[in-house]
Short mmCIF file of C-alpha atoms in Angstrom, two decimals:
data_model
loop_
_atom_site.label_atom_id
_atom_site.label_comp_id
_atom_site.label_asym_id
_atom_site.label_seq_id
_atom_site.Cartn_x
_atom_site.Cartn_y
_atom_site.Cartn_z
CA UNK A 1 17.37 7.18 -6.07
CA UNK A 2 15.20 10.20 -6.62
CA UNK A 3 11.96 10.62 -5.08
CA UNK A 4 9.33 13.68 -6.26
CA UNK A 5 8.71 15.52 -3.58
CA UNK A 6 5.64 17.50 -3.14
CA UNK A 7 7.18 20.25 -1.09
CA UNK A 8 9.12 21.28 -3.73
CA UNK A 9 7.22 20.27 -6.73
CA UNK A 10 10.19 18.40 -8.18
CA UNK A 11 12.27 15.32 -8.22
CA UNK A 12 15.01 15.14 -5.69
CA UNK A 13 17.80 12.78 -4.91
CA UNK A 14 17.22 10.83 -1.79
CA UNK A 15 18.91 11.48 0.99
CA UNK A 16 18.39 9.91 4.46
CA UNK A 17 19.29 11.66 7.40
CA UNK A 18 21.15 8.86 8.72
CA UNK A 19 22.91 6.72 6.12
CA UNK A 20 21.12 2.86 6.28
CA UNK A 21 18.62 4.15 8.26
CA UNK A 22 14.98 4.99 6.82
CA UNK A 23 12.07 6.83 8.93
CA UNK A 24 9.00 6.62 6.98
CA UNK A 25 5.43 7.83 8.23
CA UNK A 26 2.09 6.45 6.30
CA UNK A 27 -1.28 7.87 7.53
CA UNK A 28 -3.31 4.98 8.62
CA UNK A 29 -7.06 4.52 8.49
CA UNK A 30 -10.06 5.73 10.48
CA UNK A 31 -11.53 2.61 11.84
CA UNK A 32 -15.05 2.70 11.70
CA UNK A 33 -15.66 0.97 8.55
CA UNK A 34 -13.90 -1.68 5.99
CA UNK A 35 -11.40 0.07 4.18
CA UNK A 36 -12.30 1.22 0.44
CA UNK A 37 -9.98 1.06 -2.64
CA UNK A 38 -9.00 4.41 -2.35
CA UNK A 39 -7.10 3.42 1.24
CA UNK A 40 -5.94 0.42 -0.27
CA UNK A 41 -3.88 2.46 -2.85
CA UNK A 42 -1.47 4.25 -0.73
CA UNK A 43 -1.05 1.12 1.49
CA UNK A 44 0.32 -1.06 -1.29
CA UNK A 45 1.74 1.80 -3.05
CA UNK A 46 4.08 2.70 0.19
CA UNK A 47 4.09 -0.80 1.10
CA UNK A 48 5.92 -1.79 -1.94
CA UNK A 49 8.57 1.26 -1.52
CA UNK A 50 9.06 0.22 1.93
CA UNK A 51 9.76 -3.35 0.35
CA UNK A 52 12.08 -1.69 -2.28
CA UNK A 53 14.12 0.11 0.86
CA UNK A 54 14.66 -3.11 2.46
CA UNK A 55 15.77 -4.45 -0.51
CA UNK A 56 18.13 -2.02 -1.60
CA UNK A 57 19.67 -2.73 2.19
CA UNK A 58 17.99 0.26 4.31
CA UNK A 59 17.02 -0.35 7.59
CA UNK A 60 13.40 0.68 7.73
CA UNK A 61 11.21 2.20 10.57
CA UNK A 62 7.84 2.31 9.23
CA UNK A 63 4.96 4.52 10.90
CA UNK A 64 1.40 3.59 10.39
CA UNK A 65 -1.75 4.91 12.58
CA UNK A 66 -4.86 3.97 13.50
CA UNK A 67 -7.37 6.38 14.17
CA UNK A 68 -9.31 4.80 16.71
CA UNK A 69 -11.22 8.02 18.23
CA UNK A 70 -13.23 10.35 15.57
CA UNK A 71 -16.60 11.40 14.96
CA UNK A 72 -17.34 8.86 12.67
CA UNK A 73 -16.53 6.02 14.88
CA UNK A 74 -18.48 7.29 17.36
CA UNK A 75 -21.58 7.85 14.74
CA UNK A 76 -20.92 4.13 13.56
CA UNK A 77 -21.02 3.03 17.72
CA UNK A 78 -24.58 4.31 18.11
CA UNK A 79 -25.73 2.37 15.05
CA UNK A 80 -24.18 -0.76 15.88
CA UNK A 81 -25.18 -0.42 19.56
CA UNK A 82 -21.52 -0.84 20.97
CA UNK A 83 -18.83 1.32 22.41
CA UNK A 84 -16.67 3.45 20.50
CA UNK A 85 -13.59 1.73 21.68
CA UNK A 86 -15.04 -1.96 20.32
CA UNK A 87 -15.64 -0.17 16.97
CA UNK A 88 -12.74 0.62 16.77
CA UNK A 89 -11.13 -2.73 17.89
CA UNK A 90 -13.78 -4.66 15.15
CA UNK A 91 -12.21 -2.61 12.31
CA UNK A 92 -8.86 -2.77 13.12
CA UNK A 93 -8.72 -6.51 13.32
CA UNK A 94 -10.79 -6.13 9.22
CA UNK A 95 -8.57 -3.77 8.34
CA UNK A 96 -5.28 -6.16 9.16
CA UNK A 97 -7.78 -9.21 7.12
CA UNK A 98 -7.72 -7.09 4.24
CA UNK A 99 -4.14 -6.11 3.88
CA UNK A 100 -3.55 -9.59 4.62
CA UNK A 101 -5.19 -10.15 1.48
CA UNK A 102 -3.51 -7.31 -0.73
CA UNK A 103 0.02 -8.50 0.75
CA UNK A 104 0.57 -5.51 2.74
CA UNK A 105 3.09 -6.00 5.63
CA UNK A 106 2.72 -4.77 8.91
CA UNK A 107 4.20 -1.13 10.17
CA UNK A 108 7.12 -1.47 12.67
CA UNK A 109 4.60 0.02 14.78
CA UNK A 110 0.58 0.29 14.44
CA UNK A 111 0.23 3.42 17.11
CA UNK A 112 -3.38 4.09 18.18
CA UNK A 113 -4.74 7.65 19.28
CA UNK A 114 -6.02 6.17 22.52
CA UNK A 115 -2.61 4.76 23.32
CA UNK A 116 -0.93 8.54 22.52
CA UNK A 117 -3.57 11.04 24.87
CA UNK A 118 -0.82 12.14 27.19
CA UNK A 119 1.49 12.51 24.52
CA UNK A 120 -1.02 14.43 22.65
CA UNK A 121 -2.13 16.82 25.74
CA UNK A 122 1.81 17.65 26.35
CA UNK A 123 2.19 18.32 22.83
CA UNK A 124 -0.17 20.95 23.03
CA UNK A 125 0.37 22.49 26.01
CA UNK A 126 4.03 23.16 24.32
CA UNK A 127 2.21 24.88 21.33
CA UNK A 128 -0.05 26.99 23.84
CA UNK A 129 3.60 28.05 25.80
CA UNK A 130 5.06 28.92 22.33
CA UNK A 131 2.03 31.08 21.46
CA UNK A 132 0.63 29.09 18.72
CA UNK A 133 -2.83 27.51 20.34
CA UNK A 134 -5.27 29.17 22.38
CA UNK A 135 -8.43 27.66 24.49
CA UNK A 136 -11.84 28.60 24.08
CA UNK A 137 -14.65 27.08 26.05
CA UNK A 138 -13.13 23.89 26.53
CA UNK A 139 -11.47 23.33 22.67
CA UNK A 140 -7.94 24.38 21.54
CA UNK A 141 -7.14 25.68 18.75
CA UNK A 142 -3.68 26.26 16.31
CA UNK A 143 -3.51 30.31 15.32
CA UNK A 144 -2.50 29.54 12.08
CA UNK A 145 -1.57 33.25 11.41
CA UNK A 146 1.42 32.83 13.57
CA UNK A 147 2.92 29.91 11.89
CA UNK A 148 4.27 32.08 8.67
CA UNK A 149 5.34 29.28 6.54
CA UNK A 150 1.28 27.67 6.32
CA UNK A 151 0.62 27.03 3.44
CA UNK A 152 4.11 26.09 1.95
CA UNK A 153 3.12 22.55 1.13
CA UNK A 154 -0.03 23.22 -1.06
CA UNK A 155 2.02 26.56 -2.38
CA UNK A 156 -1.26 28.64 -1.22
CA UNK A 157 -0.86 31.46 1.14
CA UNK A 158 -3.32 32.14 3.95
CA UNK A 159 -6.11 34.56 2.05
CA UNK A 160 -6.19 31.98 -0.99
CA UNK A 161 -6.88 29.24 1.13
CA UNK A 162 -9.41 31.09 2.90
CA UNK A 163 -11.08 32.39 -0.33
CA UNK A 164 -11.04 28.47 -1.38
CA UNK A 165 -11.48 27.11 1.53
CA UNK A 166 -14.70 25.02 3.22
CA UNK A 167 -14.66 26.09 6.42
CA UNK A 168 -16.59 25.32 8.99
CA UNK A 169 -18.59 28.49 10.95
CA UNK A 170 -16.81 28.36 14.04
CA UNK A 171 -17.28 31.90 16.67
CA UNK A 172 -14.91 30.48 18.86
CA UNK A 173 -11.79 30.81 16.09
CA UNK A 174 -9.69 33.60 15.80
CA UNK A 175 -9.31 33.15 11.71
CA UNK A 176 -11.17 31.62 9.52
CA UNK A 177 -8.22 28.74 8.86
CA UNK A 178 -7.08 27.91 12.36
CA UNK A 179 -7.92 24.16 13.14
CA UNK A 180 -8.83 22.30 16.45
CA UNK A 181 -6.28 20.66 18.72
CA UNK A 182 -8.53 19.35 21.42
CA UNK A 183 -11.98 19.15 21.55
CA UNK A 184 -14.20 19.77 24.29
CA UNK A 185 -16.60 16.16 25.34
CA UNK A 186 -20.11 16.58 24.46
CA UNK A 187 -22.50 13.81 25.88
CA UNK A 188 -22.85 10.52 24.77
CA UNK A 189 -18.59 10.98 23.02
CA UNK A 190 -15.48 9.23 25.05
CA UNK A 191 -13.24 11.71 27.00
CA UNK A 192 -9.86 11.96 28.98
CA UNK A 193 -9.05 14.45 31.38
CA UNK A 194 -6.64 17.55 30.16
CA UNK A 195 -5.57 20.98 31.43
CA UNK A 196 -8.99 22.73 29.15
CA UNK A 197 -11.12 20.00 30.79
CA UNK A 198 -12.44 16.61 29.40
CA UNK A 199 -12.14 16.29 25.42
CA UNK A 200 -10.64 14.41 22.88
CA UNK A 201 -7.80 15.01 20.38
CA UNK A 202 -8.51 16.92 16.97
CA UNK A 203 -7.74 14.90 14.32
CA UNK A 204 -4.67 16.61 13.05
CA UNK A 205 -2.34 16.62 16.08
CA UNK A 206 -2.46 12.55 16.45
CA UNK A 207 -0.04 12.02 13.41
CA UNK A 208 2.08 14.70 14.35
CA UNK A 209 2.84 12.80 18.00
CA UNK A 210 2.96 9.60 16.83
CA UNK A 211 5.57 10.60 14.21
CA UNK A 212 7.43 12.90 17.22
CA UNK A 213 7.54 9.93 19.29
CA UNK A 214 8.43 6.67 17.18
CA UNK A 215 10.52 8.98 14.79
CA UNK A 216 11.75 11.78 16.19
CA UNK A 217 11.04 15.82 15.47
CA UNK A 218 12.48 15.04 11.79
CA UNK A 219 11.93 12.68 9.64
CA UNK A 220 12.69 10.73 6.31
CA UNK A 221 9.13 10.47 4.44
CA UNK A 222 5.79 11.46 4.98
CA UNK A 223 3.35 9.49 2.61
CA UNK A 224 -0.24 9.41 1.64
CA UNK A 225 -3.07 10.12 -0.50
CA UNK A 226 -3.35 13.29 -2.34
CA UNK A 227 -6.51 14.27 -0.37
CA UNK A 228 -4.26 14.16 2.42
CA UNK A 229 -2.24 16.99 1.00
CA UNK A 230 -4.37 19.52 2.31
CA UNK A 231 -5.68 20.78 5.05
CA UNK A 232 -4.03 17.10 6.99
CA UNK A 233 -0.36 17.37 6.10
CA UNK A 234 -0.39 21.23 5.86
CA UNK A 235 -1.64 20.88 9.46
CA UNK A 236 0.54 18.48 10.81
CA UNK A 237 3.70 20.63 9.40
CA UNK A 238 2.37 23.63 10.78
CA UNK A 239 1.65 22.18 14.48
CA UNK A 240 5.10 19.98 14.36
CA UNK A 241 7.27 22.59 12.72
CA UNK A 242 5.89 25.58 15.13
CA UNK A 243 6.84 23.29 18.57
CA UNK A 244 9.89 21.95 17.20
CA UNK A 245 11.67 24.59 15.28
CA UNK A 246 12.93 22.12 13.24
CA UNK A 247 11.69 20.91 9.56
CA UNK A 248 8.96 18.20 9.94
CA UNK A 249 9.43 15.61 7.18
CA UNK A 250 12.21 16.35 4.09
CA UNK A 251 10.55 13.96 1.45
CA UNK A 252 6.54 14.30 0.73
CA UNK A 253 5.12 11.29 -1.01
CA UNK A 254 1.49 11.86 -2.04
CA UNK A 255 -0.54 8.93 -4.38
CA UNK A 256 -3.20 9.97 -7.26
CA UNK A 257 -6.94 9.42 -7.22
CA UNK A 258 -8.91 6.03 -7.97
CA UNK A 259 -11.94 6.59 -10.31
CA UNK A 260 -14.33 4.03 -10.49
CA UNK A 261 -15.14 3.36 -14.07
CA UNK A 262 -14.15 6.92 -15.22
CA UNK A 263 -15.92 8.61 -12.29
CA UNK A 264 -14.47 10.08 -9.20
CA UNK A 265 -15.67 7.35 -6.71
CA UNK A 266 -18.40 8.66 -4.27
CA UNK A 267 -21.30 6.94 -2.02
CA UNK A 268 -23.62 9.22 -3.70
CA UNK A 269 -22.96 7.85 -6.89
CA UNK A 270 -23.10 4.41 -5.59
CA UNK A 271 -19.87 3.89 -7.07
CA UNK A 272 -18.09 3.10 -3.43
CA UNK A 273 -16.56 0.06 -3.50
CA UNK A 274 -14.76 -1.92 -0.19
CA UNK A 275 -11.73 -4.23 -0.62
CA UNK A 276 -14.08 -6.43 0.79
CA UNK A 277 -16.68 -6.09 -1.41
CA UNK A 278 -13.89 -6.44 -4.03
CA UNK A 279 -12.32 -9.84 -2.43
CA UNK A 280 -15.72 -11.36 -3.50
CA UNK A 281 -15.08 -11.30 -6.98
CA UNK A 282 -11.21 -10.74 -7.39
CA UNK A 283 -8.28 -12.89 -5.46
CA UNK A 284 -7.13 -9.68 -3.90
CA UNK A 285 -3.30 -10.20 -5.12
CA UNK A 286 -5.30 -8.87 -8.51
CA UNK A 287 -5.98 -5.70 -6.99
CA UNK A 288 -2.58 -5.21 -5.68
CA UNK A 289 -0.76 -5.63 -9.15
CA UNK A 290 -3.24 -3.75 -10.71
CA UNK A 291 -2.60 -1.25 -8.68
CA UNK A 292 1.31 -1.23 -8.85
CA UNK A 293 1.19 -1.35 -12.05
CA UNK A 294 0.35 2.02 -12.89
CA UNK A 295 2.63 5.20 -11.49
CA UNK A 296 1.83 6.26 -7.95
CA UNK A 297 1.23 9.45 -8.43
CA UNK A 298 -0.95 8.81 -11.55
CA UNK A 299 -4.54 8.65 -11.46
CA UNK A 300 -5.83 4.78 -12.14
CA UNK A 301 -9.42 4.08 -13.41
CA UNK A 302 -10.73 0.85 -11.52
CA UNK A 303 -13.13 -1.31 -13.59
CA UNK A 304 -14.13 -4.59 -14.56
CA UNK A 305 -12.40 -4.28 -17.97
CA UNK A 306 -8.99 -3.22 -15.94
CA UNK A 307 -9.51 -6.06 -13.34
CA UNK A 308 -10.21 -8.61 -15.76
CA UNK A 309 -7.21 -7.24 -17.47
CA UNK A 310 -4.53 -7.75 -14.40
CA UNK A 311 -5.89 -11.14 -13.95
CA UNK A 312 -4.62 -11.94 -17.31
CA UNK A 313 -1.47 -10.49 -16.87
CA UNK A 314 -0.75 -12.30 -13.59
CA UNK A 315 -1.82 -15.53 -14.75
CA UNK A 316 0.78 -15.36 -17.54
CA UNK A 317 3.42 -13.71 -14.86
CA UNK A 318 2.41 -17.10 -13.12
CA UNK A 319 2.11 -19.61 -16.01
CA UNK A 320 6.16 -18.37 -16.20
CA UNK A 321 7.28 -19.09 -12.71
CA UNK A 322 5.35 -23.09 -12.93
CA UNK A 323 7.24 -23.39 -16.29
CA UNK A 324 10.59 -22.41 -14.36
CA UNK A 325 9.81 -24.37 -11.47
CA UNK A 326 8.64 -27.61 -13.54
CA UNK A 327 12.42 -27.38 -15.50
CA UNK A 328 14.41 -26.96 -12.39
CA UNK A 329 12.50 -30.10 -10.59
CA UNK A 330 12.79 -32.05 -13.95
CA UNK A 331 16.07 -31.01 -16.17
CA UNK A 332 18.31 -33.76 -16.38
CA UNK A 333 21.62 -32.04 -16.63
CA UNK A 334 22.79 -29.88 -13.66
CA UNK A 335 25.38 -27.88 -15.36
CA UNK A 336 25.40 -24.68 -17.83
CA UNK A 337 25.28 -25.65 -21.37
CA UNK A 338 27.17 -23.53 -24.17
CA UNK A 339 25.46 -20.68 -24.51
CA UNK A 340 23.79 -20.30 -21.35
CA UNK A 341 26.61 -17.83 -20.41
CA UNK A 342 26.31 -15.39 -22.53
CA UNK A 343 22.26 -15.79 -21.87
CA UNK A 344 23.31 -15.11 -17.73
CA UNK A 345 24.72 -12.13 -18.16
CA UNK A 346 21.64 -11.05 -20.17
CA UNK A 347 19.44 -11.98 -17.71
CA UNK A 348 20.99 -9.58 -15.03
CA UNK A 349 20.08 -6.92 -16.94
CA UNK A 350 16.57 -7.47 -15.44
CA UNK A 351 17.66 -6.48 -12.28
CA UNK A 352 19.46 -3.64 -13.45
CA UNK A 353 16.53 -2.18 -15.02
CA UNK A 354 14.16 -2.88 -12.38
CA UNK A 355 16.13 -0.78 -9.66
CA UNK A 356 16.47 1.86 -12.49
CA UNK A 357 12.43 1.83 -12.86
CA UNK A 358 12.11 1.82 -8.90
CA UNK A 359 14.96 4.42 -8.19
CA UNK A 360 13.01 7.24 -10.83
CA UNK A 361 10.53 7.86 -8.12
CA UNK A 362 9.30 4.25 -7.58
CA UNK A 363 8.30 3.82 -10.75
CA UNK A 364 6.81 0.51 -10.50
CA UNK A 365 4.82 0.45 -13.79
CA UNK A 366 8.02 0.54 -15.65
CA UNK A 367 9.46 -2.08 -12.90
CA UNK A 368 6.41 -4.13 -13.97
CA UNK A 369 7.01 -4.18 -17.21
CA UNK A 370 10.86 -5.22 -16.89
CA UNK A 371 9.10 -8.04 -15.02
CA UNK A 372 7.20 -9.14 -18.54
CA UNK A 373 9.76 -9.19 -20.23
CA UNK A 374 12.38 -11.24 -18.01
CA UNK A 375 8.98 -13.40 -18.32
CA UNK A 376 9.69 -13.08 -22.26
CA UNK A 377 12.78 -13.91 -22.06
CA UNK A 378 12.38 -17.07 -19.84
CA UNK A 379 9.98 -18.16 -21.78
CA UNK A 380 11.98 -17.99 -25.32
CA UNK A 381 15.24 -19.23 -23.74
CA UNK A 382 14.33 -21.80 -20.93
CA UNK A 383 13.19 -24.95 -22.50
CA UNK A 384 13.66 -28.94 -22.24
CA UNK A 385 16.98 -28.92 -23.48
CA UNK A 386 18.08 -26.32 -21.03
CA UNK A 387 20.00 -27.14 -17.97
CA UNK A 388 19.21 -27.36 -14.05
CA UNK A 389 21.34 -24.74 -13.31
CA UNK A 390 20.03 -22.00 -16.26
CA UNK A 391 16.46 -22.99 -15.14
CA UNK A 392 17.12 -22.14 -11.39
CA UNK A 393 19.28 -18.94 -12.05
CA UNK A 394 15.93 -17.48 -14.22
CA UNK A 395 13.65 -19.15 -11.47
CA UNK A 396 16.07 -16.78 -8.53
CA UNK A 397 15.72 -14.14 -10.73
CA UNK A 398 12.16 -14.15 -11.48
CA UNK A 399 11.30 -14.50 -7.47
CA UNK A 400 14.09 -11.63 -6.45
CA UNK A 401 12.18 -9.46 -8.69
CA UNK A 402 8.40 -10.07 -8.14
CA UNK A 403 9.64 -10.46 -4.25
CA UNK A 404 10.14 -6.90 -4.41
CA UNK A 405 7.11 -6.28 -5.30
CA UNK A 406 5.64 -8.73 -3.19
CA UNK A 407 3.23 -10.57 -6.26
CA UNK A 408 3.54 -13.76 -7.79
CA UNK A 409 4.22 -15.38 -4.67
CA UNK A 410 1.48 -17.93 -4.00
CA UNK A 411 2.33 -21.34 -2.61
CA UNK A 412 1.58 -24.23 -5.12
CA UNK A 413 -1.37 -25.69 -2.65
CA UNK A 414 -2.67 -22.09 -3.67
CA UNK A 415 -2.52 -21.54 -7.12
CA UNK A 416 -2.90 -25.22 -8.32
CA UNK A 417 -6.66 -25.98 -6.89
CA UNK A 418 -7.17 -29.59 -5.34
CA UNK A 419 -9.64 -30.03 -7.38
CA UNK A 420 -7.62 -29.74 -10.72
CA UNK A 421 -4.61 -31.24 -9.11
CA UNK A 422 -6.65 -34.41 -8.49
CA UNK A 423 -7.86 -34.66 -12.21
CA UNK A 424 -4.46 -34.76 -13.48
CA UNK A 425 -3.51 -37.41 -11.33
CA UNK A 426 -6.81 -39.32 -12.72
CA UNK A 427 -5.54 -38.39 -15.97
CA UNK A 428 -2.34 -39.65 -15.47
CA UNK A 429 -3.69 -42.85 -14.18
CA UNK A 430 -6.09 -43.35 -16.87
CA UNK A 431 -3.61 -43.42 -19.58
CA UNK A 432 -1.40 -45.69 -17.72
CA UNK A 433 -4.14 -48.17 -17.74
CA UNK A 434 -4.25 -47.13 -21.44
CA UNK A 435 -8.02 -45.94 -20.85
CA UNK A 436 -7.74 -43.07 -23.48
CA UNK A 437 -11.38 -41.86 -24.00
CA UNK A 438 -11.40 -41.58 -20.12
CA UNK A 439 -8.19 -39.34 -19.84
CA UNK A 440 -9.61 -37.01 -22.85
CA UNK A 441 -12.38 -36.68 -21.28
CA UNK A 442 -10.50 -35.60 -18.29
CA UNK A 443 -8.19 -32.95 -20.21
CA UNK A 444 -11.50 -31.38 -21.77
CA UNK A 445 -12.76 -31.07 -17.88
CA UNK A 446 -9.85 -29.65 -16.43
CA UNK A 447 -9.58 -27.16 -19.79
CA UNK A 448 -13.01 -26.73 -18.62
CA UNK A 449 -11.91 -25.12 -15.22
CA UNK A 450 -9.61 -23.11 -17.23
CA UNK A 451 -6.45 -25.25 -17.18
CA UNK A 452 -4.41 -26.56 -20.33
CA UNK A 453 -2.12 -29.34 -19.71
CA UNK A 454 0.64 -30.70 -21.52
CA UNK A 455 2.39 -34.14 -21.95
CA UNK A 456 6.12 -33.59 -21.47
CA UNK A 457 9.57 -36.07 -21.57
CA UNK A 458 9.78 -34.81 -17.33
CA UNK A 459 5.95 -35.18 -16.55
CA UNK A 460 2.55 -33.51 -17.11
CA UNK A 461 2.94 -29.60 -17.39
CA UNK A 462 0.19 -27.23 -16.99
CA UNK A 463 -1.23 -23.75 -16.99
CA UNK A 464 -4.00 -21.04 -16.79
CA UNK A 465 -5.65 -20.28 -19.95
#
């Protein structure tokens, strides 16, 4: 498996520290608002590699935060007219609705920043023994000119970031680039008690804690979006490397940008868009293929037209799996027919190409597409004369695949509506009572509601159209 990594610009063999064993770190949202489809993509992105890990046999410990204290939250608390802490509570609980909705499994742990303070004021009074933070009236601050290697992970060194920085005008900071640790409570903000007096923790140092203390001082993978890449993750190596003495995180996994209809997406273009805006329009399973079905660290434009587009697909993806699952329930024969052999050992080739898409650097666009055509292939070689046995071998197949990838999975109460499931039975009754104008009319309603069906030797088939 080879994984690009974005410390060294390159594609590297992966290599776990411990062999099995996986320890993965995501950045997590800031919970003061739904989450927009720019989170959503490196949550399904790393999502689905953490699915491929497991299924390749790794044992997987996998990090996600929650930023539950920031300036933002507290901004959103005064507008709302409730405490930081149930602001941040309210959006957690969305945020877990939403990824509910774009199949997105939970972390092994879901660490919060108010959970982590003592961690986080012991972490820094290590950095301020080691002679990497200082204290000015009340904040803390990383000396970023101590830590030689800054930089190393956007390949800048110190004057070009300063020269290209935004920085903000700060008397209390010895250079330009150094970043806060702790910051000092101003009215009307939470605060917990700590050696410089009653702050709050920057917003760096939390994921450098939480990763010391569910993962250790080193880990596997360090993942998230590409605006993470700096100042966030440059800060986090900096702060965790300079206590430690030991490298941070071996594999950097950073996602591309989502523009919104060929535009970078930005409130000020009104172009912002939330899942759950989206989950009134799209069944968010739509999003999440979409999404997986171009190359991580790709930029994807989101639009109507590309929706629209990924609904098609996974109706036909879908359209597949009922066909499989219709012949398996229905076939008369149980046993492999001549022929169906040869067609078995073709059919693990899927699988052969799908881990060779997903071990090039989780290419899951090219893992997609091995997915359409196994769905070619079922489709041109499973048919009424096929037997039980073929059928279910395509129908294993078919699920191990998408399972990875964690689409095409919906329940049959969930992608056959009641509604339409109750006009076929009408249907069905209608032409036993040989009432034929009745069950046309039927067909031409439930084609209507964008189903075809079709009068088989095992029963009434349908599908999307």
């Amino acid at each position: 498996m080879k994984i690009f990594n974005t410390l060294s610009r390159s594609k590297e063999d992966f290599v776990p520290l411990e062999e099995g064993k996986v320890k993965m770190y995501v950045c997590g949202p800031t919970v003061y608002n739904f989450i927009h489809i720019g989170n959503a993509r490196p949550f399904i992105i790393f999502d689905a590699f953490r699915r491929y890990l497991e299924y390749r046999g790794y044992e997987v410990t996998y990090i996600q935060n929650f930023t539950d204290v920031d300036d933002k939250i507290i901004n959103r608390s005064h507008e709302e007219g409730i405490s930081p802490f149930e602001v941040a509570d309210k959006y957690i609980d969305e945020y877990f609705v939403d990824c509910d909705g774009l199949g997105i499994k939970r972390a092994t742990v879901h660490p919060r920043v108010t959970e982590n303070i003592q961690q986080i004021i012991e972490f820094i009074k290590e950095l301020e023994a080691k002679g990497y933070a200082y204290a000015e009236d009340g904040d803390v601050y990383f000396d970023t000119k101590k830590f030689k290697d800054y930089g190393k992970l956007s390949r800048q060194n110190q004057d070009d970031l300063e020269a290209g920085a935004r920085i903000e005008i700060n008397d209390k900071k010895k250079h330009p680039m150094d970043f806060v640790l702790w910051k000092a409570k101003k009215d009307g903000e939470p605060g917990w008690e700590s050696p410089w007096g009653e702050g709050r923790p920057g917003w760096h140092i939390e994921c450098s804690v939480m990763s010391k203390r569910y993962l250790g001082d080193t880990i596997d993978i360090h993942a998230g979006g590409q605006d993470l890449q700096f100042p966030h993750h440059e800060n986090e190596i900096a702060q965790s490397e300079a206590r430690s003495g030991k490298q941070f995180a071996r594999y950097w996994m950073h996602n591309g940008y989502i523009n919104i209809n060929d535009e970078k997406m930005s409130k000020s273009k009104g172009n912002f868009f939330t899942v759950r805006d989206i989950s009134k329009l799209y069944d968010l399973e739509i999003v999440r293929f979409f999404l997986l079905s171009a190359h991580y660290r790709n930029p994807v434009n989101f639009s109507d037209e590309m929706l629209n587009q990924a609904k098609s697909g996974m109706e036909r993806l879908y359209n597949t799996k009922e066909k499989l699952k219709f012949s398996v329930e229905n076939l008369g024969e149980s046993s492999l027919k001549d022929g169906e052999d040869a067609l078995i050992i073709e059919l693990n080739t899927f699988r052969d190409r799908f881990i060779a898409a997903m071990d090039d650097d989780v290419n899951t666009a090219d893992a997609v597409s091995v997915i359409f055509e196994l769905a070619r292939f079922i489709n041109t070689n499973v048919g009424v004369d096929s037997s039980k046995e073929f059928a279910q071998k395509n129908l294993d197949m078919f699920n191990e695949l998408t399972g990875v990838l964690n689409i095409v999975n919906k329940s049959d109460d969930e992608v056959l509506d009641a509604e339409i499931e109750e006009l076929i039975n009408k249907r069905t009754e209608a032409k036993k009572n040989k009432q034929f104008d009745i069950a046309d009319e039927i067909r031409q309603q439930i084609l209507n509601k964008g189903y075809e069906i079709e009068d088989t030797r095992q029963g009434v088939k349908w599908k999307r159209v």
